[in-house]
Short mmCIF file of C-alpha atoms in Angstrom, two decimals:
data_model
loop_
_atom_site.label_atom_id
_atom_site.label_comp_id
_atom_site.label_asym_id
_atom_site.label_seq_id
_atom_site.Cartn_x
_atom_site.Cartn_y
_atom_site.Cartn_z
CA MET A 9 -92.86 -145.32 -47.61
CA LYS A 10 -92.44 -148.62 -49.52
CA CYS A 11 -93.32 -152.09 -48.34
CA PRO A 12 -90.05 -153.66 -47.17
CA GLN A 13 -91.10 -157.01 -48.68
CA CYS A 14 -92.62 -156.27 -52.12
CA GLY A 15 -91.49 -152.68 -52.61
CA LYS A 16 -95.02 -151.34 -53.18
CA ASP A 17 -95.23 -147.57 -52.60
CA LEU A 18 -97.49 -147.16 -49.61
CA GLY A 19 -97.54 -143.28 -49.65
CA SER A 20 -96.92 -140.82 -46.84
CA ASP A 21 -100.24 -141.17 -44.96
CA LEU A 22 -100.88 -143.58 -42.17
CA LEU A 23 -99.83 -147.10 -43.15
CA PRO A 24 -102.10 -150.10 -42.95
CA ALA A 25 -101.23 -152.96 -40.70
CA ARG A 26 -100.43 -155.18 -43.74
CA CYS A 27 -99.24 -154.48 -47.28
CA PRO A 28 -102.27 -154.53 -49.65
CA ASP A 29 -100.22 -156.37 -52.29
CA CYS A 30 -98.16 -158.98 -50.50
CA GLY A 31 -99.89 -159.00 -47.11
CA ALA A 32 -96.64 -158.39 -45.21
CA ASN A 33 -97.06 -157.53 -41.46
CA LEU A 34 -95.89 -154.00 -41.37
CA ARG A 35 -95.77 -154.11 -37.49
CA ASP A 36 -93.15 -156.87 -37.46
CA PRO A 37 -89.88 -155.26 -36.23
CA ALA A 38 -87.87 -158.06 -37.83
CA LEU A 39 -89.34 -157.22 -41.21
CA VAL A 40 -88.55 -153.58 -41.04
CA SER A 41 -85.26 -153.67 -39.00
CA GLY A 42 -83.10 -154.62 -41.95
CA SER A 43 -84.54 -152.06 -44.32
CA ARG A 44 -82.80 -148.84 -44.97
CA ASP A 45 -86.23 -147.27 -44.41
CA ALA A 46 -86.60 -148.90 -40.98
CA GLY A 47 -86.66 -145.55 -39.20
CA ALA A 48 -89.41 -144.27 -41.40
CA SER A 49 -91.24 -147.57 -40.98
CA ARG A 50 -91.06 -147.28 -37.25
CA ARG A 51 -92.39 -143.79 -37.38
CA SER A 52 -95.21 -145.00 -39.53
CA VAL A 53 -95.93 -147.83 -37.17
CA GLU A 54 -95.79 -145.46 -34.16
CA GLY A 55 -98.17 -143.15 -35.93
CA LEU A 56 -100.40 -146.04 -36.81
CA THR A 57 -100.58 -147.40 -33.30
CA GLY A 58 -100.81 -143.98 -31.63
CA ILE A 59 -97.77 -144.75 -29.53
CA GLY A 60 -95.12 -143.00 -31.54
CA LYS A 61 -94.81 -139.41 -32.46
CA GLY A 62 -96.89 -139.60 -35.54
CA SER A 63 -97.61 -136.27 -37.20
CA THR A 64 -96.64 -132.92 -35.68
CA LYS A 65 -100.23 -132.34 -34.57
CA ASP A 66 -100.46 -135.78 -33.01
CA ARG A 67 -97.14 -135.41 -31.26
CA GLY A 68 -98.31 -132.22 -29.36
CA ARG A 69 -101.48 -133.88 -28.23
CA HIS A 70 -99.61 -136.97 -27.11
CA ARG A 71 -97.12 -134.90 -25.08
CA VAL A 72 -99.97 -133.24 -23.16
CA GLN A 73 -101.58 -136.58 -22.49
CA LEU A 74 -98.28 -138.04 -21.30
CA ALA A 75 -97.56 -135.07 -19.00
CA LEU A 76 -101.06 -135.26 -17.56
CA ALA A 77 -100.65 -138.96 -16.91
CA VAL A 78 -97.32 -138.41 -15.19
CA LEU A 79 -98.84 -135.64 -13.05
CA ILE A 80 -101.77 -137.82 -12.07
CA VAL A 81 -99.42 -140.63 -11.08
CA ALA A 82 -97.24 -138.23 -9.05
CA VAL A 83 -100.23 -136.73 -7.24
CA PHE A 84 -101.50 -140.17 -6.50
CA CYS A 85 -98.16 -141.24 -5.04
CA VAL A 86 -97.89 -138.12 -2.91
CA GLY A 87 -101.45 -138.65 -1.72
CA VAL A 88 -100.71 -142.22 -0.78
CA VAL A 89 -97.64 -141.17 1.20
CA TRP A 90 -99.54 -138.39 2.96
CA MET A 91 -102.43 -140.68 3.81
CA VAL A 92 -100.05 -143.24 5.28
CA ARG A 93 -98.28 -140.63 7.38
CA TRP A 94 -101.56 -139.03 8.44
CA ALA A 95 -102.88 -142.38 9.50
CA GLN A 96 -99.71 -143.07 11.46
CA GLY A 97 -99.85 -139.63 13.15
CA THR A 98 -103.51 -140.03 13.96
CA LEU A 99 -102.97 -143.38 15.55
CA SER A 100 -99.98 -142.18 17.65
CA ARG A 101 -101.10 -138.62 18.47
CA VAL A 102 -101.67 -137.88 22.23
CA PRO A 103 -104.16 -135.17 23.16
CA ASP A 104 -102.79 -132.14 25.07
CA VAL A 105 -104.68 -132.51 28.34
CA VAL A 106 -103.12 -129.52 30.13
CA GLY A 107 -105.96 -127.24 31.17
CA TRP A 108 -108.49 -130.10 31.22
CA ARG A 109 -110.28 -131.25 34.33
CA TYR A 110 -108.54 -134.31 35.69
CA GLU A 111 -111.55 -136.61 35.26
CA ARG A 112 -111.79 -135.85 31.54
CA ALA A 113 -108.05 -136.22 30.99
CA GLU A 114 -107.96 -139.52 32.87
CA LYS A 115 -110.86 -140.93 30.83
CA GLU A 116 -109.34 -139.87 27.51
CA LEU A 117 -105.87 -141.24 28.28
CA LYS A 118 -107.16 -144.55 29.60
CA ALA A 119 -109.21 -144.92 26.43
CA LEU A 120 -105.95 -144.64 24.48
CA GLY A 121 -104.38 -147.40 26.56
CA TYR A 122 -102.43 -145.43 29.16
CA ASP A 123 -102.18 -145.95 32.90
CA VAL A 124 -102.71 -142.62 34.67
CA GLU A 125 -100.76 -141.45 37.72
CA ARG A 126 -101.91 -138.30 39.55
CA GLU A 127 -99.87 -135.82 41.63
CA ASP A 128 -101.60 -132.96 43.42
CA VAL A 129 -99.64 -129.69 43.40
CA ALA A 130 -100.37 -126.24 44.84
CA THR A 131 -100.43 -123.47 42.26
CA LYS A 132 -101.97 -120.04 41.95
CA ASP A 133 -102.25 -120.37 38.16
CA ALA A 134 -105.15 -122.84 37.99
CA SER A 135 -108.28 -123.84 39.87
CA ALA A 136 -108.46 -127.01 41.93
CA GLY A 137 -108.82 -130.16 39.80
CA ILE A 138 -107.25 -128.72 36.63
CA VAL A 139 -104.33 -130.50 34.95
CA VAL A 140 -101.33 -128.14 35.01
CA SER A 141 -98.66 -130.48 33.67
CA ALA A 142 -98.66 -133.77 31.70
CA ASP A 143 -95.89 -136.26 30.95
CA VAL A 144 -97.35 -138.75 28.45
CA PRO A 145 -95.12 -141.19 26.52
CA GLU A 146 -95.63 -141.72 22.77
CA GLY A 147 -97.05 -144.90 21.38
CA GLY A 148 -100.32 -145.23 23.24
CA SER A 149 -98.97 -147.23 26.19
CA GLY A 150 -97.14 -146.68 29.45
CA THR A 151 -97.92 -144.40 32.38
CA ALA A 152 -99.18 -140.87 31.88
CA ARG A 153 -98.16 -138.69 34.81
CA LEU A 154 -100.43 -135.73 35.45
CA GLN A 155 -99.94 -132.86 37.89
CA VAL A 156 -103.26 -131.53 39.11
CA ALA A 157 -103.92 -128.23 40.88
CA THR A 158 -105.14 -128.73 44.42
CA ALA A 159 -107.10 -126.37 46.64
CA ARG A 160 -104.81 -123.94 48.54
CA THR A 161 -105.49 -123.64 52.26
CA MET A 162 -104.12 -120.82 54.42
CA PRO A 163 -101.63 -122.26 56.94
CA ASP A 164 -101.48 -121.10 60.55
CA VAL A 165 -98.47 -118.77 60.59
CA ALA A 166 -99.16 -116.84 63.81
CA GLY A 167 -96.12 -116.88 66.06
CA MET A 168 -93.77 -118.03 63.32
CA GLY A 169 -90.60 -116.19 62.41
CA LEU A 170 -90.94 -114.24 59.18
CA GLU A 171 -88.69 -116.60 57.17
CA GLU A 172 -90.59 -119.66 58.38
CA ALA A 173 -93.95 -118.07 57.51
CA GLU A 174 -92.70 -117.05 54.06
CA ALA A 175 -91.54 -120.61 53.38
CA ALA A 176 -94.96 -121.98 54.41
CA LEU A 177 -96.78 -119.63 52.03
CA ASP A 178 -94.33 -120.30 49.20
CA GLY A 179 -94.91 -124.03 49.64
CA ALA A 180 -98.66 -123.48 49.41
CA ALA A 181 -98.23 -121.21 46.33
CA ILE A 182 -99.94 -118.35 48.15
CA PRO A 183 -98.86 -114.81 47.17
CA TYR A 184 -98.13 -112.61 50.18
CA ALA A 185 -97.05 -109.16 51.32
CA VAL A 186 -95.45 -108.12 54.63
CA GLU A 187 -96.66 -105.29 56.86
CA GLU A 188 -94.56 -104.35 59.87
CA ARG A 189 -96.27 -103.31 63.10
CA THR A 190 -94.94 -102.23 66.46
CA GLY A 191 -95.88 -104.23 69.51
CA ASP A 192 -94.69 -105.98 72.64
CA GLY A 193 -94.03 -109.30 70.93
CA GLU A 194 -90.75 -110.76 69.77
CA ASP A 195 -89.08 -108.86 66.98
CA GLY A 196 -89.63 -110.45 63.56
CA ARG A 197 -92.49 -112.71 64.70
CA VAL A 198 -95.76 -112.94 62.77
CA GLN A 199 -98.62 -111.45 64.76
CA GLY A 200 -101.23 -112.75 62.31
CA ALA A 201 -102.44 -112.55 58.72
CA SER A 202 -105.22 -110.96 56.67
CA LEU A 203 -106.73 -114.43 56.01
CA GLU A 204 -107.67 -116.84 58.76
CA ALA A 205 -105.86 -120.16 59.01
CA GLY A 206 -107.77 -122.97 57.29
CA ARG A 207 -109.52 -120.71 54.78
CA GLU A 208 -109.23 -121.47 51.06
CA VAL A 209 -107.18 -119.04 49.01
CA VAL A 210 -109.01 -118.17 45.82
CA GLY A 211 -107.31 -117.13 42.58
CA ASP A 212 -104.41 -114.74 42.90
CA THR A 213 -105.48 -113.42 46.32
CA THR A 214 -102.53 -111.84 48.16
CA VAL A 215 -102.30 -112.54 51.89
CA THR A 216 -100.78 -109.88 54.16
CA LEU A 217 -98.51 -111.00 57.00
CA TYR A 218 -98.46 -108.71 60.05
CA VAL A 219 -94.99 -108.86 61.56
CA THR A 220 -93.83 -107.37 64.87
CA ARG A 221 -91.03 -104.89 64.32
CA LEU A 222 -89.58 -103.40 67.47
CA PRO A 223 -87.94 -99.98 67.35
CA ARG A 224 -84.19 -99.91 66.97
CA VAL A 225 -81.86 -97.79 69.03
CA PRO A 226 -80.76 -94.98 66.71
CA ASP A 227 -77.09 -94.23 66.20
CA VAL A 228 -76.51 -91.13 68.33
CA MET A 229 -72.81 -91.53 69.03
CA GLY A 230 -71.00 -88.22 68.59
CA LYS A 231 -74.22 -86.22 68.50
CA THR A 232 -75.01 -83.45 70.94
CA ARG A 233 -77.20 -84.24 73.88
CA GLN A 234 -80.11 -82.34 72.31
CA GLU A 235 -79.77 -84.20 69.01
CA ALA A 236 -79.57 -87.57 70.74
CA VAL A 237 -82.63 -86.89 72.89
CA ALA A 238 -84.62 -85.81 69.81
CA ALA A 239 -83.64 -88.97 67.89
CA LEU A 240 -84.58 -91.24 70.78
CA SER A 241 -87.92 -89.51 71.25
CA GLU A 242 -88.69 -89.83 67.54
CA ALA A 243 -88.00 -93.58 67.78
CA GLY A 244 -90.52 -93.84 70.63
CA LEU A 245 -87.88 -94.51 73.24
CA GLY A 246 -87.17 -93.01 76.63
CA TYR A 247 -83.71 -91.99 77.74
CA GLU A 248 -81.45 -91.46 80.72
CA VAL A 249 -78.51 -89.10 80.54
CA GLU A 250 -75.34 -90.02 82.36
CA SER A 251 -72.67 -87.38 82.76
CA VAL A 252 -69.25 -88.57 81.74
CA PRO A 253 -66.23 -86.72 83.14
CA HIS A 254 -64.52 -84.50 80.66
CA GLU A 255 -61.36 -85.88 79.09
CA ASP A 256 -59.00 -84.59 76.46
CA GLY A 257 -60.30 -85.30 72.97
CA LYS A 258 -63.94 -85.43 74.06
CA ALA A 259 -66.12 -82.45 73.26
CA VAL A 260 -68.28 -81.25 76.12
CA GLY A 261 -71.95 -81.98 75.51
CA THR A 262 -71.46 -84.87 73.05
CA VAL A 263 -72.60 -88.49 73.37
CA VAL A 264 -69.74 -90.94 73.95
CA SER A 265 -71.66 -94.06 75.02
CA VAL A 266 -75.04 -95.67 74.26
CA ASP A 267 -76.63 -98.58 76.11
CA PRO A 268 -78.13 -100.67 74.49
CA ALA A 269 -75.96 -100.25 71.41
CA ALA A 270 -77.22 -98.64 68.22
CA GLY A 271 -79.34 -101.01 66.14
CA THR A 272 -80.56 -103.07 69.10
CA ALA A 273 -84.27 -103.93 69.03
CA VAL A 274 -85.99 -102.68 72.18
CA LYS A 275 -89.58 -102.45 73.33
CA PRO A 276 -91.45 -99.18 72.79
CA GLY A 277 -90.94 -96.89 75.78
CA ASP A 278 -87.76 -98.61 76.97
CA LYS A 279 -85.09 -96.24 78.20
CA VAL A 280 -81.73 -95.88 76.53
CA ARG A 281 -78.82 -94.67 78.64
CA ILE A 282 -76.55 -92.18 76.92
CA GLY A 283 -73.27 -90.95 78.31
CA VAL A 284 -72.67 -87.26 77.65
CA VAL A 285 -69.35 -85.55 78.19
CA SER A 286 -69.90 -83.00 80.92
CA GLN A 287 -68.08 -80.68 83.29
CA ARG A 288 -70.75 -81.51 85.84
CA LYS A 289 -68.31 -82.99 88.31
CA SER A 290 -66.10 -79.93 88.37
CA LEU A 291 -69.16 -77.66 88.48
CA SER A 292 -70.62 -79.68 91.36
CA GLN A 293 -67.26 -79.51 93.15
CA ALA A 294 -67.27 -75.73 92.95
CA THR A 295 -70.91 -75.51 94.13
CA ALA A 296 -70.18 -77.81 97.08
CA GLU A 297 -67.22 -75.68 98.18
CA GLN A 298 -69.31 -72.52 98.02
CA ALA A 299 -72.19 -74.10 99.97
CA VAL A 300 -69.86 -75.32 102.74
CA ALA A 301 -68.26 -71.89 102.99
CA ALA A 302 -71.67 -70.13 103.06
CA VAL A 303 -72.89 -72.25 105.97
CA TYR A 304 -69.74 -72.86 108.06
CA ASP A 305 -67.36 -70.01 107.33
CA SER A 306 -69.43 -67.01 108.34
CA ALA A 307 -70.20 -64.68 111.16
CA SER A 308 -73.39 -63.59 109.41
CA PRO A 309 -76.90 -64.29 110.71
CA GLY A 310 -79.03 -67.10 109.26
CA ASP A 311 -80.87 -65.02 106.65
CA SER A 312 -77.55 -64.01 105.11
CA ILE A 313 -76.59 -67.69 104.93
CA GLY A 314 -79.92 -68.43 103.21
CA SER A 315 -79.31 -65.66 100.70
CA ALA A 316 -75.88 -67.10 99.84
CA LEU A 317 -77.36 -70.56 99.32
CA SER A 318 -80.18 -69.20 97.13
CA ALA A 319 -77.60 -68.06 94.59
CA LEU A 320 -76.36 -71.66 94.27
CA LEU A 321 -79.76 -73.36 93.92
CA SER A 322 -80.98 -75.29 90.88
CA PRO A 323 -84.38 -74.32 89.44
CA GLU A 324 -85.33 -77.95 90.19
CA SER A 325 -84.62 -77.60 93.91
CA PRO A 326 -87.69 -77.65 96.18
CA PHE A 327 -86.40 -74.43 97.74
CA ALA A 328 -85.92 -72.57 94.45
CA GLY A 329 -87.70 -69.22 94.49
CA LYS A 330 -88.23 -69.15 98.24
CA GLY A 331 -87.09 -66.38 100.57
CA ALA A 332 -83.63 -66.30 102.18
CA HIS A 333 -84.95 -67.12 105.64
CA GLU A 334 -86.99 -70.07 104.32
CA VAL A 335 -83.99 -71.40 102.43
CA TRP A 336 -81.75 -71.14 105.49
CA TYR A 337 -84.30 -72.59 107.86
CA GLY A 338 -85.39 -75.39 105.52
CA MET A 339 -82.01 -76.50 104.27
CA VAL A 340 -79.58 -75.73 107.08
CA LYS A 341 -81.89 -76.09 110.05
CA ALA A 342 -83.61 -79.14 108.58
CA ALA A 343 -86.99 -77.42 109.04
CA GLY A 344 -86.85 -77.11 112.79
CA GLY A 345 -84.31 -79.73 113.79
CA HIS A 346 -82.87 -79.31 117.28
CA GLU A 347 -85.65 -76.99 118.35
CA GLY A 348 -84.70 -77.35 122.02
CA VAL A 349 -81.29 -75.84 121.46
CA ASP A 350 -80.79 -72.27 122.65
CA ALA A 351 -81.33 -70.00 119.64
CA ARG A 352 -78.22 -68.05 120.66
CA ILE A 353 -76.06 -71.18 120.12
CA GLN A 354 -77.49 -71.73 116.64
CA SER A 355 -76.21 -68.33 115.56
CA LEU A 356 -72.68 -68.55 116.94
CA PRO A 357 -69.98 -67.17 114.64
CA ARG A 358 -68.16 -70.08 112.96
CA SER A 359 -65.28 -70.72 110.61
CA VAL A 360 -63.93 -73.71 108.67
CA ASN A 361 -60.81 -75.33 109.98
CA SER A 362 -60.71 -77.82 107.11
CA ALA A 363 -63.07 -79.44 104.63
CA SER A 364 -62.84 -82.65 102.63
CA ILE A 365 -65.37 -82.84 99.77
CA ASP A 366 -65.85 -86.05 97.78
CA VAL A 367 -67.91 -85.55 94.58
CA SER A 368 -69.29 -88.64 92.78
CA ASP A 369 -67.91 -89.54 89.36
CA ASP A 370 -71.01 -88.34 87.58
CA GLY A 371 -71.16 -85.12 89.63
CA SER A 372 -74.68 -85.82 90.88
CA SER A 373 -73.83 -85.85 94.60
CA ALA A 374 -71.13 -85.04 97.14
CA GLU A 375 -70.24 -85.77 100.74
CA ALA A 376 -68.35 -83.17 102.77
CA ARG A 377 -66.58 -83.68 106.08
CA VAL A 378 -66.12 -80.23 107.62
CA SER A 379 -64.14 -79.32 110.75
CA VAL A 380 -65.82 -76.20 112.20
CA HIS A 381 -64.39 -73.76 114.77
CA TRP A 382 -67.02 -72.05 116.98
CA ASP A 383 -66.53 -68.71 118.78
CA TRP A 384 -68.64 -68.49 121.96
CA THR A 385 -67.70 -65.00 123.03
CA SER A 386 -70.85 -63.56 121.47
CA LEU A 387 -72.85 -65.15 124.28
CA GLY A 388 -71.55 -62.67 126.90
CA ASP A 389 -68.84 -61.95 129.41
CA GLY A 390 -68.97 -65.42 130.86
CA TYR A 391 -67.82 -66.88 127.50
CA GLN A 392 -64.85 -64.71 126.84
CA GLY A 393 -62.15 -66.77 125.21
CA VAL A 394 -64.42 -69.82 124.92
CA THR A 395 -64.15 -71.72 121.62
CA SER A 396 -64.84 -75.24 120.41
CA ASP A 397 -64.28 -77.44 117.36
CA ASP A 398 -66.43 -80.24 115.96
CA LEU A 399 -66.94 -82.29 112.79
CA HIS A 400 -69.96 -82.07 110.50
CA THR A 401 -70.84 -84.57 107.76
CA VAL A 402 -72.90 -82.99 104.99
CA THR A 403 -74.53 -84.57 101.91
CA MET A 404 -75.46 -82.53 98.84
CA THR A 405 -77.06 -83.30 95.45
CA PHE A 406 -76.76 -81.42 92.15
CA ASP A 407 -78.56 -81.09 88.82
CA ASP A 408 -77.00 -81.70 85.39
CA GLU A 409 -75.42 -78.27 85.44
CA GLY A 410 -73.84 -78.81 88.86
CA ARG A 411 -76.27 -76.53 90.72
CA LEU A 412 -77.41 -77.34 94.25
CA LEU A 413 -80.57 -79.40 94.70
CA THR A 414 -80.36 -80.41 98.37
CA PHE A 415 -78.15 -79.72 101.41
CA TYR A 416 -78.39 -81.87 104.52
CA ASP A 417 -76.43 -81.87 107.79
CA PRO A 418 -78.11 -84.10 110.40
CA GLN A 419 -76.40 -82.07 113.13
CA THR A 420 -77.47 -78.84 111.43
CA ASP A 421 -75.24 -75.88 112.17
CA VAL A 422 -75.34 -76.55 115.90
CA PRO A 423 -71.92 -77.05 117.51
CA ALA A 424 -71.29 -80.30 119.31
CA TYR A 425 -70.95 -79.14 122.91
CA ARG A 426 -71.45 -80.18 126.50
CA VAL A 427 -72.25 -78.19 129.57
CA GLU A 428 -69.87 -78.85 132.42
CA SER A 429 -70.96 -78.24 136.00
#
């Protein structure tokens, strides 16, 4: 390169600050800007000062230095930003106090400038005094609202309805189970619990409620009598069977009414009345007619009458299995009624003029009004052609199958008569 002022050849190495011949300032941009070698001069100056590119070797080193400087500045800037943000976050960060004891949480939050408001809540998920929920505003001021687990106390649920007791335990955050028990109390009422009232419930303890559950009347409509009786017995209930007269469309032996109705809660041992379609009334009617005929339409002696009645007796009759004479004497003679009457009169031949028999709707009993004709001629020549008529009122009872249980005529089979002088 040549000096732009005197033209001296300065060579290709690094240039001095001034020309050795004329002393021109080779760093002066005005001196070198008008020269056709200004670009080369600038490069020389840059190489001289270490700012420009200089030689190829210098330029590589300078690029590394520049990149390193830029990196350092960038890291510094990022660090400054991070430090500022960290400082801001640290100053505004609120500790998570859930799970802390209330006293510690209160102290910490007050130290940060908060007012603290406490609300006790029942929960099975934390011990008493532990913070279970926190509502804390940002910024280090305002009111921090803390929910704190409180001790759970077993309420007195005895005598409550089940729904009421369940609501009380839910409100106290007490887990529970229900066990049904039979008893004489009101259906659905709590008899008691596995934990006494007033006791503290610890952890996830489950309390058992003992609830009265009365037996329900089973649905036995349409079942046979035997099936209905078995179902009632299995439910712990008693029963009464009422015979219902047979009607078209109703099968004999089936249940057509239940009282109380199916599903009704009743006390253990209570009796349920079931109506069973039966031919009992017609069977009782036939038995009554045969009994009246055996006693009042016969010329046979008493033992024969007793034998005829024995064939009509129910196994439940007090005279069942007894001899013919005992049956006749016990049922017809009312066990010795009218003992003062002449034995000959008590065995007079008799016949039925007419009989009106009224059987009850359920076939369990009947009343007969019988007009009897008596023939006195068997008493001897003095009674030839002597006859009499009287009226007897007889009551009879029958079992479920219409068989005879009892036969009673207060007059017995003695004719109503009078002796005329």
